[in-house]
PDB file of C-alpha atoms in Angstrom:
ATOM      1  CA  MET A 519       0.000   0.000   0.000  1.00 62.00           C
ATOM      2  CA  THR A 520       1.347   3.428  -0.933  1.00 81.00           C
ATOM      3  CA  ASN A 521       1.212   6.564   1.170  1.00 92.00           C
ATOM      4  CA  PHE A 522       0.170   8.836  -1.691  1.00 95.00           C
ATOM      5  CA  ARG A 523      -2.226   9.092  -4.618  1.00 95.00           C
ATOM      6  CA  LEU A 524      -1.617  11.065  -7.791  1.00 96.00           C
ATOM      7  CA  LYS A 525      -4.505  11.697 -10.168  1.00 96.00           C
ATOM      8  CA  GLN A 526      -4.846  13.714 -13.381  1.00 97.00           C
ATOM      9  CA  VAL A 527      -7.533  16.381 -12.949  1.00 96.00           C
ATOM     10  CA  GLU A 528      -9.028  15.532 -16.341  1.00 95.00           C
ATOM     11  CA  GLU A 529      -9.457  11.896 -15.218  1.00 96.00           C
ATOM     12  CA  MET A 530     -11.398  12.781 -12.053  1.00 96.00           C
ATOM     13  CA  GLN A 531     -15.095  12.022 -12.004  1.00 96.00           C
ATOM     14  CA  ASP A 532     -17.075  15.192 -12.589  1.00 94.00           C
ATOM     15  CA  LEU A 533     -20.538  16.607 -12.070  1.00 93.00           C
ATOM     16  CA  HIS A 534     -22.457  19.270 -13.992  1.00 90.00           C
ATOM     17  CA  HIS A 535     -20.622  18.741 -17.311  1.00 89.00           C
ATOM     18  CA  GLY A 536     -17.158  19.188 -15.805  1.00 90.00           C
ATOM     19  CA  ALA A 537     -17.906  22.189 -13.588  1.00 93.00           C
ATOM     20  CA  VAL A 538     -17.225  20.160 -10.411  1.00 95.00           C
ATOM     21  CA  ARG A 539     -14.466  17.558 -10.054  1.00 97.00           C
ATOM     22  CA  LEU A 540     -14.747  15.156  -7.100  1.00 97.00           C
ATOM     23  CA  ALA A 541     -11.168  15.712  -5.932  1.00 97.00           C
ATOM     24  CA  ALA A 542     -11.462  14.414  -2.349  1.00 96.00           C
ATOM     25  CA  ALA A 543     -13.303  11.260  -3.349  1.00 96.00           C
ATOM     26  CA  GLU A 544     -10.871  10.571  -6.200  1.00 96.00           C
ATOM     27  CA  LEU A 545      -7.852  11.011  -3.935  1.00 96.00           C
ATOM     28  CA  GLY A 546      -9.400   9.026  -1.077  1.00 94.00           C
ATOM     29  CA  VAL A 547      -9.578  11.945   1.368  1.00 95.00           C
ATOM     30  CA  GLU A 548     -11.790  10.998   4.320  1.00 94.00           C
ATOM     31  CA  SER A 549     -11.283  13.857   6.811  1.00 94.00           C
ATOM     32  CA  PHE A 550     -12.647  16.814   4.804  1.00 96.00           C
ATOM     33  CA  GLY A 551     -14.519  17.665   1.637  1.00 96.00           C
ATOM     34  CA  MET A 552     -12.697  19.017  -1.403  1.00 97.00           C
ATOM     35  CA  GLN A 553     -13.947  19.768  -4.896  1.00 97.00           C
ATOM     36  CA  LEU A 554     -12.347  21.454  -7.870  1.00 98.00           C
ATOM     37  CA  LEU A 555     -14.679  23.994  -9.483  1.00 97.00           C
ATOM     38  CA  GLU A 556     -14.054  24.975 -13.104  1.00 97.00           C
ATOM     39  CA  LEU A 557     -16.496  27.692 -14.094  1.00 97.00           C
ATOM     40  CA  PRO A 558     -16.554  29.600 -17.389  1.00 96.00           C
ATOM     41  CA  PRO A 559     -17.006  33.370 -17.652  1.00 96.00           C
ATOM     42  CA  GLU A 560     -20.588  34.567 -17.152  1.00 85.00           C
ATOM     43  CA  PHE A 561     -21.544  31.321 -15.351  1.00 91.00           C
ATOM     44  CA  ALA A 562     -24.546  32.292 -13.237  1.00 90.00           C
ATOM     45  CA  ASP A 563     -25.751  28.908 -11.964  1.00 90.00           C
ATOM     46  CA  TYR A 564     -23.481  28.441  -8.941  1.00 92.00           C
ATOM     47  CA  PRO A 565     -26.054  28.041  -6.168  1.00 93.00           C
ATOM     48  CA  GLU A 566     -26.320  30.504  -3.329  1.00 95.00           C
ATOM     49  CA  HIS A 567     -25.994  28.485  -0.148  1.00 96.00           C
ATOM     50  CA  ASP A 568     -24.868  28.382   3.442  1.00 96.00           C
ATOM     51  CA  HIS A 569     -23.924  25.605   5.831  1.00 96.00           C
ATOM     52  CA  SER A 570     -26.045  26.574   8.819  1.00 96.00           C
ATOM     53  CA  ASP A 571     -27.538  23.077   8.976  1.00 94.00           C
ATOM     54  CA  ASP A 572     -24.277  21.123   8.987  1.00 94.00           C
ATOM     55  CA  GLY A 573     -21.865  23.706  10.488  1.00 95.00           C
ATOM     56  CA  MET A 574     -19.298  23.310   7.701  1.00 95.00           C
ATOM     57  CA  GLU A 575     -16.708  26.018   7.209  1.00 97.00           C
ATOM     58  CA  GLU A 576     -15.139  26.347   3.766  1.00 97.00           C
ATOM     59  CA  VAL A 577     -11.901  27.616   2.247  1.00 98.00           C
ATOM     60  CA  TYR A 578     -11.662  28.674  -1.398  1.00 98.00           C
ATOM     61  CA  VAL A 579      -8.338  28.929  -3.255  1.00 98.00           C
ATOM     62  CA  VAL A 580      -8.250  30.275  -6.817  1.00 98.00           C
ATOM     63  CA  LEU A 581      -5.810  28.285  -8.943  1.00 98.00           C
ATOM     64  CA  ASN A 582      -6.479  30.134 -12.198  1.00 97.00           C
ATOM     65  CA  GLY A 583      -8.551  33.166 -13.162  1.00 97.00           C
ATOM     66  CA  SER A 584     -10.560  35.269 -10.753  1.00 97.00           C
ATOM     67  CA  ALA A 585     -13.995  35.445  -9.203  1.00 97.00           C
ATOM     68  CA  GLU A 586     -16.182  37.410  -6.885  1.00 97.00           C
ATOM     69  CA  PHE A 587     -18.172  36.008  -4.015  1.00 97.00           C
ATOM     70  CA  GLU A 588     -21.310  37.592  -2.743  1.00 97.00           C
ATOM     71  CA  ILE A 589     -21.251  36.851   0.990  1.00 98.00           C
ATOM     72  CA  ASP A 590     -24.239  38.022   2.998  1.00 97.00           C
ATOM     73  CA  GLY A 591     -24.740  40.799   0.429  1.00 96.00           C
ATOM     74  CA  GLN A 592     -21.085  41.917   0.436  1.00 98.00           C
ATOM     75  CA  HIS A 593     -19.010  41.576  -2.762  1.00 97.00           C
ATOM     76  CA  VAL A 594     -15.606  39.988  -2.108  1.00 98.00           C
ATOM     77  CA  PRO A 595     -13.110  39.612  -4.982  1.00 97.00           C
ATOM     78  CA  ILE A 596     -10.791  36.602  -4.968  1.00 97.00           C
ATOM     79  CA  ASP A 597      -7.874  35.700  -7.225  1.00 97.00           C
ATOM     80  CA  THR A 598      -4.675  33.659  -7.149  1.00 97.00           C
ATOM     81  CA  ALA A 599      -3.103  36.013  -4.593  1.00 97.00           C
ATOM     82  CA  ARG A 600      -5.822  35.504  -1.940  1.00 96.00           C
ATOM     83  CA  MET A 601      -7.488  32.669  -0.065  1.00 97.00           C
ATOM     84  CA  LEU A 602     -11.005  32.948   1.362  1.00 98.00           C
ATOM     85  CA  TRP A 603     -12.526  31.345   4.478  1.00 98.00           C
ATOM     86  CA  ILE A 604     -16.316  31.467   4.882  1.00 98.00           C
ATOM     87  CA  GLY A 605     -18.101  30.516   8.100  1.00 97.00           C
ATOM     88  CA  PRO A 606     -21.061  28.133   8.153  1.00 97.00           C
ATOM     89  CA  GLY A 607     -23.851  30.699   8.603  1.00 97.00           C
ATOM     90  CA  ALA A 608     -22.823  33.038   5.775  1.00 98.00           C
ATOM     91  CA  LYS A 609     -24.839  32.925   2.542  1.00 98.00           C
ATOM     92  CA  ARG A 610     -22.453  32.707  -0.404  1.00 97.00           C
ATOM     93  CA  LYS A 611     -22.595  32.736  -4.191  1.00 97.00           C
ATOM     94  CA  LEU A 612     -19.619  32.475  -6.531  1.00 97.00           C
ATOM     95  CA  GLN A 613     -19.460  34.529  -9.735  1.00 96.00           C
ATOM     96  CA  PRO A 614     -16.543  33.793 -12.124  1.00 97.00           C
ATOM     97  CA  GLY A 615     -14.413  36.600 -13.499  1.00 96.00           C
ATOM     98  CA  PRO A 616     -14.039  37.536 -17.198  1.00 96.00           C
ATOM     99  CA  GLN A 617     -11.668  34.611 -17.955  1.00 96.00           C
ATOM    100  CA  GLY A 618     -13.565  32.109 -15.825  1.00 97.00           C
ATOM    101  CA  VAL A 619     -12.121  30.522 -12.698  1.00 98.00           C
ATOM    102  CA  ARG A 620     -10.613  27.290 -11.371  1.00 98.00           C
ATOM    103  CA  VAL A 621     -11.165  27.074  -7.612  1.00 98.00           C
ATOM    104  CA  LEU A 622     -10.178  24.465  -5.060  1.00 98.00           C
ATOM    105  CA  ALA A 623     -12.935  24.404  -2.428  1.00 97.00           C
ATOM    106  CA  SER A 624     -12.427  22.505   0.817  1.00 97.00           C
ATOM    107  CA  GLY A 625     -14.494  22.247   3.948  1.00 96.00           C
ATOM    108  CA  CYS A 626     -15.268  20.402   7.142  1.00 95.00           C
ATOM    109  CA  THR A 627     -17.224  20.807  10.337  1.00 96.00           C
ATOM    110  CA  PRO A 628     -15.113  21.460  13.445  1.00 94.00           C
ATOM    111  CA  ASP A 629     -15.306  18.710  16.087  1.00 92.00           C
ATOM    112  CA  LYS A 630     -17.349  16.418  13.839  1.00 93.00           C
ATOM    113  CA  PRO A 631     -16.164  13.513  11.680  1.00 91.00           C
ATOM    114  CA  TYR A 632     -16.490  14.272   7.982  1.00 91.00           C
ATOM    115  CA  GLU A 633     -19.195  12.420   6.113  1.00 90.00           C
ATOM    116  CA  ARG A 634     -19.131  12.779   2.333  1.00 91.00           C
ATOM    117  CA  PRO A 635     -22.553  13.805   0.948  1.00 89.00           C
ATOM    118  CA  GLU A 636     -24.082  11.228  -1.381  1.00 91.00           C
ATOM    119  CA  SER A 637     -23.858  13.644  -4.334  1.00 90.00           C
ATOM    120  CA  PHE A 638     -20.049  13.884  -3.919  1.00 91.00           C
ATOM    121  CA  ARG A 639     -19.399  10.128  -3.771  1.00 93.00           C
ATOM    122  CA  LEU A 640     -17.869   8.344  -6.733  1.00 94.00           C
ATOM    123  CA  ALA A 641     -20.229   6.445  -9.004  1.00 88.00           C
ATOM    124  CA  ALA A 642     -19.934   2.676  -8.808  1.00 55.00           C
ATOM    125  CA  GLN A 643     -17.110   1.400 -10.978  1.00 49.00           C
ATOM    126  CA  SER A 644     -18.066  -1.443 -13.317  1.00 36.00           C
TER     127      SER A 644
END
């Protein structure tokens, strides 16, 4: 058994026509959630949400491009020079910049074991 996993991004299982890559599931991460978001310019369908119900805090890291988050009505720009933490109760919506954005999003709930949501589990391999 090896102590690492290396996976090509393009080979990772995706959702929503490639907009979300199931990075944590593909790499076997069990202690926190992690998805790779690849959103084109003008993409308006990223859902506004919060994590009040599950208490999850999230960190967003832009790997390429730029974006703006609307957080509780406040506009917060993010790019490759900044990282963003958002607490569980804050409503958030991601809006890609003019060149689109590639974002690594990770999250977990403090003092609670991570449980991967059904929608972020890998499909059965045949």
